[in-house]
Amino acid sequence: FSRWSHVGIICGDFVYEAAAFKGVVKTPLAEFKNRYKGNWEIFERYVPSTKAVYTKAESLLGCGYDYFGVAGLLFRLDIGSKVRYQCGEFAAVCMGIKRPDYCWRADPQDIWEDGTTLEKGYE
């Protein structure tokens, strides 16, 4: 349901992300950009407290990846884990942009909406 397949949260030279086979990790920004071979976009989205976003992201490092959550997105069913995260759910939880009981429904498009593009890796 999204033009984007993945989303993360940039903090300095790193990206917090929920990645398949890795779970919630902190990835160097250059590595993150390279993974998508020029098909990425960096955007800014308003949040009340960036410190709170980064604190929440840091606290979730090491959590597992929510494979059932991804399947739930496809079928619009709340079948995911409450302690594992898919990428959109992770970003929504950290940024507080969806009601907590609906974060499982967040996909990269939901996170991108209402943002301002800062940099593109495509034309």
XYZ file of C-alpha atoms in Angstrom:
123
model
C 0.000 0.000 0.000
C 3.068 2.235 -0.214
C 5.423 3.566 -2.844
C 8.172 2.863 -0.288
C 9.240 -0.581 0.897
C 11.161 0.465 4.011
C 11.500 3.329 6.486
C 13.956 4.255 9.240
C 14.729 7.148 11.583
C 17.913 9.143 10.967
C 19.953 10.291 13.939
C 23.211 11.915 12.874
C 25.167 9.448 10.731
C 22.980 6.480 11.705
C 19.533 5.112 10.915
C 17.399 3.296 13.460
C 15.386 0.667 11.611
C 13.481 -2.582 12.015
C 15.045 -4.833 9.386
C 14.135 -8.367 8.351
C 16.520 -11.008 9.740
C 18.084 -8.366 12.047
C 15.285 -6.846 14.132
C 15.682 -3.309 15.452
C 19.201 -2.108 14.667
C 21.263 1.060 14.255
C 22.768 1.162 10.745
C 25.313 3.634 9.342
C 23.472 6.090 7.063
C 25.871 5.478 4.153
C 25.202 1.719 4.358
C 21.442 2.349 4.493
C 21.556 4.541 1.371
C 23.778 2.071 -0.474
C 21.378 -0.798 0.240
C 18.700 0.905 -1.850
C 20.961 1.705 -4.823
C 19.758 5.239 -5.448
C 16.082 4.654 -4.730
C 15.609 6.436 -1.423
C 14.371 9.721 -0.004
C 15.221 11.581 3.182
C 12.383 13.638 4.565
C 11.656 15.611 7.679
C 8.497 15.183 9.673
C 7.395 17.249 12.646
C 7.469 15.532 16.041
C 6.974 17.263 19.394
C 10.327 16.033 20.754
C 13.173 14.631 18.668
C 14.932 13.631 21.891
C 11.932 11.471 22.850
C 11.976 9.825 19.388
C 15.682 8.974 19.637
C 15.324 7.790 23.246
C 12.471 5.465 22.263
C 14.381 4.171 19.214
C 17.463 3.495 21.324
C 15.365 1.668 23.933
C 13.994 -0.714 21.281
C 17.406 -1.752 19.883
C 17.640 -5.525 19.867
C 13.892 -6.174 19.573
C 12.998 -8.789 16.971
C 11.463 -8.266 13.537
C 7.677 -8.680 13.309
C 7.127 -11.056 10.368
C 3.492 -11.632 11.353
C 3.074 -7.843 11.469
C 4.128 -7.621 7.816
C 1.573 -10.294 6.923
C -0.985 -8.374 8.965
C -0.310 -5.257 6.911
C -1.074 -7.166 3.723
C -4.379 -8.453 5.060
C -5.132 -5.525 7.423
C -5.226 -7.808 10.456
C -3.733 -7.150 13.892
C -1.771 -10.421 14.074
C 1.650 -8.999 14.880
C 3.690 -9.065 18.040
C 3.607 -6.330 20.667
C 7.367 -6.746 21.328
C 8.615 -7.152 17.742
C 8.446 -4.509 15.019
C 8.154 -4.142 11.270
C 9.687 -0.914 9.929
C 6.572 1.273 9.705
C 5.310 0.135 13.080
C 8.722 0.860 14.637
C 8.839 4.392 13.197
C 5.225 5.102 14.199
C 5.844 3.922 17.767
C 9.028 5.996 18.089
C 7.524 9.113 16.510
C 4.130 8.801 18.195
C 2.310 9.514 14.933
C -0.429 6.892 15.257
C -2.559 5.853 18.174
C -0.618 3.149 20.033
C -3.269 0.521 19.270
C -2.993 1.284 15.524
C 0.796 1.421 15.100
C 0.670 -2.095 13.647
C -1.132 -0.582 10.643
C 1.690 1.855 9.823
C 3.505 1.331 6.555
C 6.308 3.501 5.082
C 3.747 5.628 3.216
C 2.045 6.545 6.515
C 5.360 7.750 7.903
C 6.254 9.680 4.717
C 2.917 11.544 4.512
C 3.016 15.079 5.895
C 6.796 15.144 5.620
C 9.073 17.554 3.764
C 11.634 16.054 1.373
C 15.220 17.064 2.153
C 17.233 14.803 -0.135
C 16.500 12.226 -2.872
C 18.466 9.283 -4.167
C 16.489 9.065 -7.404
C 15.230 11.283 -10.195
